[in-house]
Amino acid sequence: MSEPGREPLRIGVLGAARITANSLIGPARSTGHRVVAVAARDRSRAEEFAREHGVERVIDSYAALIADPEVEVVYNPLANGLHGPWNLAALAAGKHVLSEKPSASNAEEAAEVREAAAKSGAVFMEAFHYLFHPVTRRLHELLESGELGDLQRVETMVAIAAPPDTDPRWSLPLAGGAMMDLGCYSLHAVRMLAPFGGGAPRLVSARGGERAGAPGVDERLDVELEFPGGATASARCHMAYDGLDMSCRIIGSRGEATATNFVLPHLDDQVVVRTDAGERTERLGTRSSYTYQLDAFAARVREGAPLPLDADDAVATMELIDASYRAAGFEPRPRSVVTRLP
């Protein structure tokens, strides 16, 4: 349930995306927050979603949901290319925004979202939920404690089996591609190790492969980076992989630690630590990372508690994504033009 004495958040959902059941509905139910409204391009789909998940009301359009006075938080799980336009619209209406990542189609649009957030005074956060789970916190603790020694190398990989060809993640106009959908996690996890690497990592090189039948859309992309202190990193992603790999390996001068699934730790909460003292496996708990995220977001909205993510962080991630695309021979994703406000 929500903290005693804390008013539940009143959340409105844009779209009826499948991810929402795990990323918001379940966490809101378990923590006592209210999902007060949903809107979708197809009202019948929104009605079905509301019935299935216990959403209080169906609203006719995204614009109407954003304008609704009962909605104080807008959750945006739309296709990547629609993150920027609707984040901007929600912030302009004074709503707090929890946006699926990345926050925009490219760094220029992300900077506009940052400006809108600053102007509105509302809370804005990209939903990098993995960062809130004890698995990720433990990886950082192992570096902080000195058990792993000095950071030398980071290797992140986020790979899944191919979605159908009709999936919007393969659409260039909707800002699709492996780097946008998966690689943002790989890069972000590396970026979050800046305190242990002497500062933010810089791009060294990138290479990728284009999706057959989808010109300009990356099926896979591998990035090499270097920290100011000399440590190196690889951030890899693949959206037509033979299996599932969401691993993060941190190598230090005294040992190494691997999270076997840092993105979805509720599926595998293992952290394997290897040092001269031997090998051990730690279990950090299978409570959903999305639930930890919603707890932190609510604490920010209600009490002003600090968050490790903000609009500046979102811009920094998008700048690195854009640079990686260019280095691999792709163009950054074009921003979507919303000609009709459903």
PDB file of C-alpha atoms in Angstrom, residues 75-294:
ATOM      1  CA  TYR A  75       2.052   7.634 -17.759  1.00  0.00           C
ATOM      2  CA  ASN A  76       3.275   7.508 -21.361  1.00  0.00           C
ATOM      3  CA  PRO A  77       3.988   4.000 -22.750  1.00  0.00           C
ATOM      4  CA  LEU A  78       3.209   4.892 -26.371  1.00  0.00           C
ATOM      5  CA  ALA A  79       5.465   4.045 -29.320  1.00  0.00           C
ATOM      6  CA  ASN A  80       8.874   5.735 -29.049  1.00  0.00           C
ATOM      7  CA  GLY A  81       8.065   8.423 -31.594  1.00  0.00           C
ATOM      8  CA  LEU A  82       5.049   9.522 -29.558  1.00  0.00           C
ATOM      9  CA  HIS A  83       6.930   9.951 -26.292  1.00  0.00           C
ATOM     10  CA  GLY A  84       8.200  13.436 -27.088  1.00  0.00           C
ATOM     11  CA  PRO A  85       4.984  15.036 -28.398  1.00  0.00           C
ATOM     12  CA  TRP A  86       2.800  13.721 -25.586  1.00  0.00           C
ATOM     13  CA  ASN A  87       5.370  14.360 -22.882  1.00  0.00           C
ATOM     14  CA  LEU A  88       5.449  17.964 -24.055  1.00  0.00           C
ATOM     15  CA  ALA A  89       1.652  18.163 -24.071  1.00  0.00           C
ATOM     16  CA  ALA A  90       1.342  16.698 -20.568  1.00  0.00           C
ATOM     17  CA  LEU A  91       4.004  18.987 -19.118  1.00  0.00           C
ATOM     18  CA  ALA A  92       2.370  22.011 -20.752  1.00  0.00           C
ATOM     19  CA  ALA A  93      -0.816  21.030 -18.896  1.00  0.00           C
ATOM     20  CA  GLY A  94       1.093  20.963 -15.601  1.00  0.00           C
ATOM     21  CA  LYS A  95       0.947  17.189 -15.182  1.00  0.00           C
ATOM     22  CA  HIS A  96       3.678  15.069 -13.643  1.00  0.00           C
ATOM     23  CA  VAL A  97       5.028  12.641 -16.245  1.00  0.00           C
ATOM     24  CA  LEU A  98       6.392   9.119 -16.001  1.00  0.00           C
ATOM     25  CA  SER A  99       7.545   8.360 -19.539  1.00  0.00           C
ATOM     26  CA  GLU A 100       8.710   5.100 -20.963  1.00  0.00           C
ATOM     27  CA  LYS A 101      12.173   5.428 -22.302  1.00  0.00           C
ATOM     28  CA  PRO A 102      13.581   7.063 -24.239  1.00  0.00           C
ATOM     29  CA  SER A 103      11.866  10.361 -23.465  1.00  0.00           C
ATOM     30  CA  ALA A 104      11.969  11.590 -27.065  1.00  0.00           C
ATOM     31  CA  SER A 105      13.000  10.620 -30.579  1.00  0.00           C
ATOM     32  CA  ASN A 106      16.329  12.429 -30.481  1.00  0.00           C
ATOM     33  CA  ALA A 107      18.431  14.721 -28.312  1.00  0.00           C
ATOM     34  CA  GLU A 108      16.948  17.924 -29.727  1.00  0.00           C
ATOM     35  CA  GLU A 109      13.439  16.850 -28.784  1.00  0.00           C
ATOM     36  CA  ALA A 110      14.643  15.581 -25.389  1.00  0.00           C
ATOM     37  CA  ALA A 111      16.040  19.053 -24.696  1.00  0.00           C
ATOM     38  CA  GLU A 112      12.618  20.515 -25.465  1.00  0.00           C
ATOM     39  CA  VAL A 113      11.061  18.093 -22.975  1.00  0.00           C
ATOM     40  CA  ARG A 114      13.632  19.188 -20.387  1.00  0.00           C
ATOM     41  CA  GLU A 115      12.760  22.844 -20.983  1.00  0.00           C
ATOM     42  CA  ALA A 116       9.051  22.082 -20.688  1.00  0.00           C
ATOM     43  CA  ALA A 117       9.609  20.220 -17.416  1.00  0.00           C
ATOM     44  CA  ALA A 118      11.577  23.115 -15.978  1.00  0.00           C
ATOM     45  CA  LYS A 119       8.898  25.591 -17.040  1.00  0.00           C
ATOM     46  CA  SER A 120       6.047  23.545 -15.605  1.00  0.00           C
ATOM     47  CA  GLY A 121       7.699  22.699 -12.306  1.00  0.00           C
ATOM     48  CA  ALA A 122       6.211  19.209 -12.596  1.00  0.00           C
ATOM     49  CA  VAL A 123       8.070  15.984 -11.904  1.00  0.00           C
ATOM     50  CA  PHE A 124       9.384  14.347 -15.062  1.00  0.00           C
ATOM     51  CA  MET A 125      11.149  10.991 -15.150  1.00  0.00           C
ATOM     52  CA  GLU A 126      12.129   8.377 -17.703  1.00  0.00           C
ATOM     53  CA  ALA A 127      11.075   4.923 -16.578  1.00  0.00           C
ATOM     54  CA  PHE A 128      14.499   3.315 -16.206  1.00  0.00           C
ATOM     55  CA  HIS A 129      12.983   1.063 -13.576  1.00  0.00           C
ATOM     56  CA  TYR A 130      15.994  -1.261 -13.318  1.00  0.00           C
ATOM     57  CA  LEU A 131      17.886   1.466 -11.453  1.00  0.00           C
ATOM     58  CA  PHE A 132      15.559   1.227  -8.446  1.00  0.00           C
ATOM     59  CA  HIS A 133      15.876  -2.514  -7.882  1.00  0.00           C
ATOM     60  CA  PRO A 134      18.247  -3.971  -5.247  1.00  0.00           C
ATOM     61  CA  VAL A 135      20.076  -5.857  -8.034  1.00  0.00           C
ATOM     62  CA  THR A 136      21.378  -2.622  -9.530  1.00  0.00           C
ATOM     63  CA  ARG A 137      21.955  -1.055  -6.131  1.00  0.00           C
ATOM     64  CA  ARG A 138      24.030  -4.089  -5.149  1.00  0.00           C
ATOM     65  CA  LEU A 139      26.238  -3.810  -8.231  1.00  0.00           C
ATOM     66  CA  HIS A 140      27.000  -0.228  -7.266  1.00  0.00           C
ATOM     67  CA  GLU A 141      27.567  -1.184  -3.623  1.00  0.00           C
ATOM     68  CA  LEU A 142      30.155  -3.784  -4.643  1.00  0.00           C
ATOM     69  CA  LEU A 143      32.142  -1.019  -6.310  1.00  0.00           C
ATOM     70  CA  GLU A 144      31.593   1.455  -3.480  1.00  0.00           C
ATOM     71  CA  SER A 145      32.788  -1.041  -0.874  1.00  0.00           C
ATOM     72  CA  GLY A 146      36.035  -1.698  -2.716  1.00  0.00           C
ATOM     73  CA  GLU A 147      35.419  -5.441  -2.889  1.00  0.00           C
ATOM     74  CA  LEU A 148      35.774  -5.395  -6.672  1.00  0.00           C
ATOM     75  CA  GLY A 149      38.630  -2.906  -6.613  1.00  0.00           C
ATOM     76  CA  ASP A 150      38.900  -0.182  -9.224  1.00  0.00           C
ATOM     77  CA  LEU A 151      36.509  -0.266 -12.167  1.00  0.00           C
ATOM     78  CA  GLN A 152      38.221  -1.670 -15.267  1.00  0.00           C
ATOM     79  CA  ARG A 153      35.508  -2.911 -17.636  1.00  0.00           C
ATOM     80  CA  VAL A 154      31.704  -2.977 -17.992  1.00  0.00           C
ATOM     81  CA  GLU A 155      29.815  -5.214 -20.409  1.00  0.00           C
ATOM     82  CA  THR A 156      26.067  -4.811 -20.885  1.00  0.00           C
ATOM     83  CA  MET A 157      23.860  -6.730 -23.278  1.00  0.00           C
ATOM     84  CA  VAL A 158      20.108  -6.418 -23.867  1.00  0.00           C
ATOM     85  CA  ALA A 159      18.818  -8.804 -26.515  1.00  0.00           C
ATOM     86  CA  ILE A 160      15.434 -10.332 -27.344  1.00  0.00           C
ATOM     87  CA  ALA A 161      13.832 -12.457 -30.036  1.00  0.00           C
ATOM     88  CA  ALA A 162      12.516 -10.528 -33.013  1.00  0.00           C
ATOM     89  CA  PRO A 163       9.118  -8.856 -32.719  1.00  0.00           C
ATOM     90  CA  PRO A 164       6.766  -9.284 -35.709  1.00  0.00           C
ATOM     91  CA  ASP A 165       7.596  -7.248 -38.801  1.00  0.00           C
ATOM     92  CA  THR A 166       4.482  -5.136 -38.185  1.00  0.00           C
ATOM     93  CA  ASP A 167       5.639  -4.129 -34.690  1.00  0.00           C
ATOM     94  CA  PRO A 168       6.140  -0.342 -34.308  1.00  0.00           C
ATOM     95  CA  ARG A 169       9.603  -1.034 -32.916  1.00  0.00           C
ATOM     96  CA  TRP A 170      10.671  -1.661 -36.520  1.00  0.00           C
ATOM     97  CA  SER A 171       9.206   1.661 -37.717  1.00  0.00           C
ATOM     98  CA  LEU A 172      11.615   4.504 -38.486  1.00  0.00           C
ATOM     99  CA  PRO A 173       8.839   7.168 -38.402  1.00  0.00           C
ATOM    100  CA  LEU A 174       7.922   5.922 -34.904  1.00  0.00           C
ATOM    101  CA  ALA A 175      11.575   6.122 -33.789  1.00  0.00           C
ATOM    102  CA  GLY A 176      12.084   2.379 -33.738  1.00  0.00           C
ATOM    103  CA  GLY A 177      15.236   0.303 -33.652  1.00  0.00           C
ATOM    104  CA  ALA A 178      17.216  -1.891 -31.299  1.00  0.00           C
ATOM    105  CA  MET A 179      19.159   0.991 -29.796  1.00  0.00           C
ATOM    106  CA  MET A 180      15.986   2.910 -28.959  1.00  0.00           C
ATOM    107  CA  ASP A 181      14.073  -0.044 -27.544  1.00  0.00           C
ATOM    108  CA  LEU A 182      16.875  -2.039 -25.887  1.00  0.00           C
ATOM    109  CA  GLY A 183      20.208  -0.304 -26.222  1.00  0.00           C
ATOM    110  CA  CYS A 184      19.020   2.629 -24.169  1.00  0.00           C
ATOM    111  CA  TYR A 185      19.177   0.261 -21.164  1.00  0.00           C
ATOM    112  CA  SER A 186      22.683  -0.884 -22.063  1.00  0.00           C
ATOM    113  CA  LEU A 187      23.967   2.660 -22.444  1.00  0.00           C
ATOM    114  CA  HIS A 188      22.153   3.948 -19.383  1.00  0.00           C
ATOM    115  CA  ALA A 189      23.559   1.223 -17.143  1.00  0.00           C
ATOM    116  CA  VAL A 190      27.056   2.181 -18.290  1.00  0.00           C
ATOM    117  CA  ARG A 191      26.386   5.889 -17.791  1.00  0.00           C
ATOM    118  CA  MET A 192      25.225   5.261 -14.211  1.00  0.00           C
ATOM    119  CA  LEU A 193      28.736   4.016 -13.359  1.00  0.00           C
ATOM    120  CA  ALA A 194      30.258   7.457 -13.991  1.00  0.00           C
ATOM    121  CA  PRO A 195      31.035   8.000 -10.263  1.00  0.00           C
ATOM    122  CA  PHE A 196      33.284   4.910 -10.344  1.00  0.00           C
ATOM    123  CA  GLY A 197      34.928   5.718 -13.681  1.00  0.00           C
ATOM    124  CA  GLY A 198      36.089   9.258 -13.033  1.00  0.00           C
ATOM    125  CA  GLY A 199      33.197  10.842 -14.906  1.00  0.00           C
ATOM    126  CA  ALA A 200      30.816  10.268 -17.788  1.00  0.00           C
ATOM    127  CA  PRO A 201      31.899   7.738 -20.435  1.00  0.00           C
ATOM    128  CA  ARG A 202      32.689   8.923 -23.950  1.00  0.00           C
ATOM    129  CA  LEU A 203      31.818   7.152 -27.171  1.00  0.00           C
ATOM    130  CA  VAL A 204      34.759   5.375 -28.807  1.00  0.00           C
ATOM    131  CA  SER A 205      33.083   3.465 -31.639  1.00  0.00           C
ATOM    132  CA  ALA A 206      29.827   1.845 -32.732  1.00  0.00           C
ATOM    133  CA  ARG A 207      28.763  -0.682 -35.330  1.00  0.00           C
ATOM    134  CA  GLY A 208      25.431  -2.183 -36.190  1.00  0.00           C
ATOM    135  CA  GLY A 209      23.243  -4.015 -38.650  1.00  0.00           C
ATOM    136  CA  GLU A 210      20.129  -2.850 -40.465  1.00  0.00           C
ATOM    137  CA  ARG A 211      16.817  -4.713 -40.291  1.00  0.00           C
ATOM    138  CA  ALA A 212      15.961  -6.339 -43.619  1.00  0.00           C
ATOM    139  CA  GLY A 213      12.982  -4.558 -45.133  1.00  0.00           C
ATOM    140  CA  ALA A 214      13.241  -1.603 -42.729  1.00  0.00           C
ATOM    141  CA  PRO A 215      15.701   0.916 -44.175  1.00  0.00           C
ATOM    142  CA  GLY A 216      17.436   3.022 -41.533  1.00  0.00           C
ATOM    143  CA  VAL A 217      16.277   0.825 -38.642  1.00  0.00           C
ATOM    144  CA  ASP A 218      18.913  -0.980 -36.618  1.00  0.00           C
ATOM    145  CA  GLU A 219      18.385  -4.641 -35.790  1.00  0.00           C
ATOM    146  CA  ARG A 220      21.495  -4.674 -33.627  1.00  0.00           C
ATOM    147  CA  LEU A 221      24.043  -2.151 -32.447  1.00  0.00           C
ATOM    148  CA  ASP A 222      27.240  -2.486 -30.411  1.00  0.00           C
ATOM    149  CA  VAL A 223      28.885   0.497 -28.729  1.00  0.00           C
ATOM    150  CA  GLU A 224      32.337   0.826 -27.169  1.00  0.00           C
ATOM    151  CA  LEU A 225      32.936   3.518 -24.561  1.00  0.00           C
ATOM    152  CA  GLU A 226      35.713   4.747 -22.280  1.00  0.00           C
ATOM    153  CA  PHE A 227      35.601   6.439 -18.883  1.00  0.00           C
ATOM    154  CA  PRO A 228      37.960   9.320 -17.998  1.00  0.00           C
ATOM    155  CA  GLY A 229      39.706   7.066 -15.473  1.00  0.00           C
ATOM    156  CA  GLY A 230      40.609   4.565 -18.193  1.00  0.00           C
ATOM    157  CA  ALA A 231      37.958   1.884 -17.677  1.00  0.00           C
ATOM    158  CA  THR A 232      36.242   0.690 -20.837  1.00  0.00           C
ATOM    159  CA  ALA A 233      32.729  -0.511 -21.578  1.00  0.00           C
ATOM    160  CA  SER A 234      30.664  -2.261 -24.213  1.00  0.00           C
ATOM    161  CA  ALA A 235      26.932  -1.585 -24.523  1.00  0.00           C
ATOM    162  CA  ARG A 236      25.294  -4.052 -26.893  1.00  0.00           C
ATOM    163  CA  CYS A 237      21.734  -4.609 -28.082  1.00  0.00           C
ATOM    164  CA  HIS A 238      20.056  -7.015 -30.480  1.00  0.00           C
ATOM    165  CA  MET A 239      16.358  -7.136 -31.394  1.00  0.00           C
ATOM    166  CA  ALA A 240      16.432 -10.368 -33.411  1.00  0.00           C
ATOM    167  CA  TYR A 241      18.429 -12.545 -31.056  1.00  0.00           C
ATOM    168  CA  ASP A 242      18.323 -16.274 -30.514  1.00  0.00           C
ATOM    169  CA  GLY A 243      17.041 -16.153 -26.946  1.00  0.00           C
ATOM    170  CA  LEU A 244      17.085 -13.594 -24.155  1.00  0.00           C
ATOM    171  CA  ASP A 245      20.136 -11.840 -22.700  1.00  0.00           C
ATOM    172  CA  MET A 246      19.863  -8.888 -20.314  1.00  0.00           C
ATOM    173  CA  SER A 247      23.151  -9.145 -18.482  1.00  0.00           C
ATOM    174  CA  CYS A 248      25.473  -6.635 -16.873  1.00  0.00           C
ATOM    175  CA  ARG A 249      29.052  -7.636 -16.017  1.00  0.00           C
ATOM    176  CA  ILE A 250      31.287  -5.344 -13.986  1.00  0.00           C
ATOM    177  CA  ILE A 251      34.999  -6.142 -13.849  1.00  0.00           C
ATOM    178  CA  GLY A 252      37.250  -4.563 -11.260  1.00  0.00           C
ATOM    179  CA  SER A 253      40.903  -4.887 -10.322  1.00  0.00           C
ATOM    180  CA  ARG A 254      40.029  -7.308  -7.506  1.00  0.00           C
ATOM    181  CA  GLY A 255      37.049  -9.195  -8.880  1.00  0.00           C
ATOM    182  CA  GLU A 256      33.898  -9.073 -10.922  1.00  0.00           C
ATOM    183  CA  ALA A 257      30.116  -9.185 -10.521  1.00  0.00           C
ATOM    184  CA  THR A 258      27.433 -10.162 -13.007  1.00  0.00           C
ATOM    185  CA  ALA A 259      23.725  -9.471 -12.860  1.00  0.00           C
ATOM    186  CA  THR A 260      22.178 -12.192 -14.983  1.00  0.00           C
ATOM    187  CA  ASN A 261      19.081 -10.105 -15.780  1.00  0.00           C
ATOM    188  CA  PHE A 262      19.511  -6.507 -14.665  1.00  0.00           C
ATOM    189  CA  VAL A 263      16.581  -5.243 -16.767  1.00  0.00           C
ATOM    190  CA  LEU A 264      13.936  -7.676 -15.486  1.00  0.00           C
ATOM    191  CA  PRO A 265      15.247  -8.833 -12.097  1.00  0.00           C
ATOM    192  CA  HIS A 266      11.860 -10.239 -11.103  1.00  0.00           C
ATOM    193  CA  LEU A 267      12.663 -13.007 -13.613  1.00  0.00           C
ATOM    194  CA  ASP A 268      16.171 -13.617 -12.260  1.00  0.00           C
ATOM    195  CA  ASP A 269      17.477 -11.710  -9.237  1.00  0.00           C
ATOM    196  CA  GLN A 270      20.960 -13.264  -9.160  1.00  0.00           C
ATOM    197  CA  VAL A 271      24.176 -11.336  -8.758  1.00  0.00           C
ATOM    198  CA  VAL A 272      27.212 -13.597  -9.126  1.00  0.00           C
ATOM    199  CA  VAL A 273      30.349 -12.280  -7.420  1.00  0.00           C
ATOM    200  CA  ARG A 274      33.830 -13.661  -8.167  1.00  0.00           C
ATOM    201  CA  THR A 275      36.949 -12.598  -6.250  1.00  0.00           C
ATOM    202  CA  ASP A 276      40.126 -14.241  -5.001  1.00  0.00           C
ATOM    203  CA  ALA A 277      38.066 -15.312  -1.974  1.00  0.00           C
ATOM    204  CA  GLY A 278      35.862 -17.438  -4.214  1.00  0.00           C
ATOM    205  CA  GLU A 279      32.516 -17.275  -5.959  1.00  0.00           C
ATOM    206  CA  ARG A 280      29.111 -16.613  -4.434  1.00  0.00           C
ATOM    207  CA  THR A 281      25.608 -15.977  -5.707  1.00  0.00           C
ATOM    208  CA  GLU A 282      23.475 -13.349  -4.033  1.00  0.00           C
ATOM    209  CA  ARG A 283      19.704 -13.210  -4.388  1.00  0.00           C
ATOM    210  CA  LEU A 284      18.295  -9.706  -4.181  1.00  0.00           C
ATOM    211  CA  GLY A 285      14.542 -10.361  -4.326  1.00  0.00           C
ATOM    212  CA  THR A 286      11.936 -10.692  -7.051  1.00  0.00           C
ATOM    213  CA  ARG A 287       9.720  -7.748  -6.145  1.00  0.00           C
ATOM    214  CA  SER A 288       9.139  -5.934  -9.420  1.00  0.00           C
ATOM    215  CA  SER A 289      11.557  -3.167 -10.340  1.00  0.00           C
ATOM    216  CA  TYR A 290       8.507  -1.275 -11.626  1.00  0.00           C
ATOM    217  CA  THR A 291       7.065  -1.315  -8.104  1.00  0.00           C
ATOM    218  CA  TYR A 292      10.252   0.110  -6.624  1.00  0.00           C
ATOM    219  CA  GLN A 293      10.135   2.754  -9.352  1.00  0.00           C
ATOM    220  CA  LEU A 294       6.554   3.788  -8.601  1.00  0.00           C
TER     221      LEU A 294
END
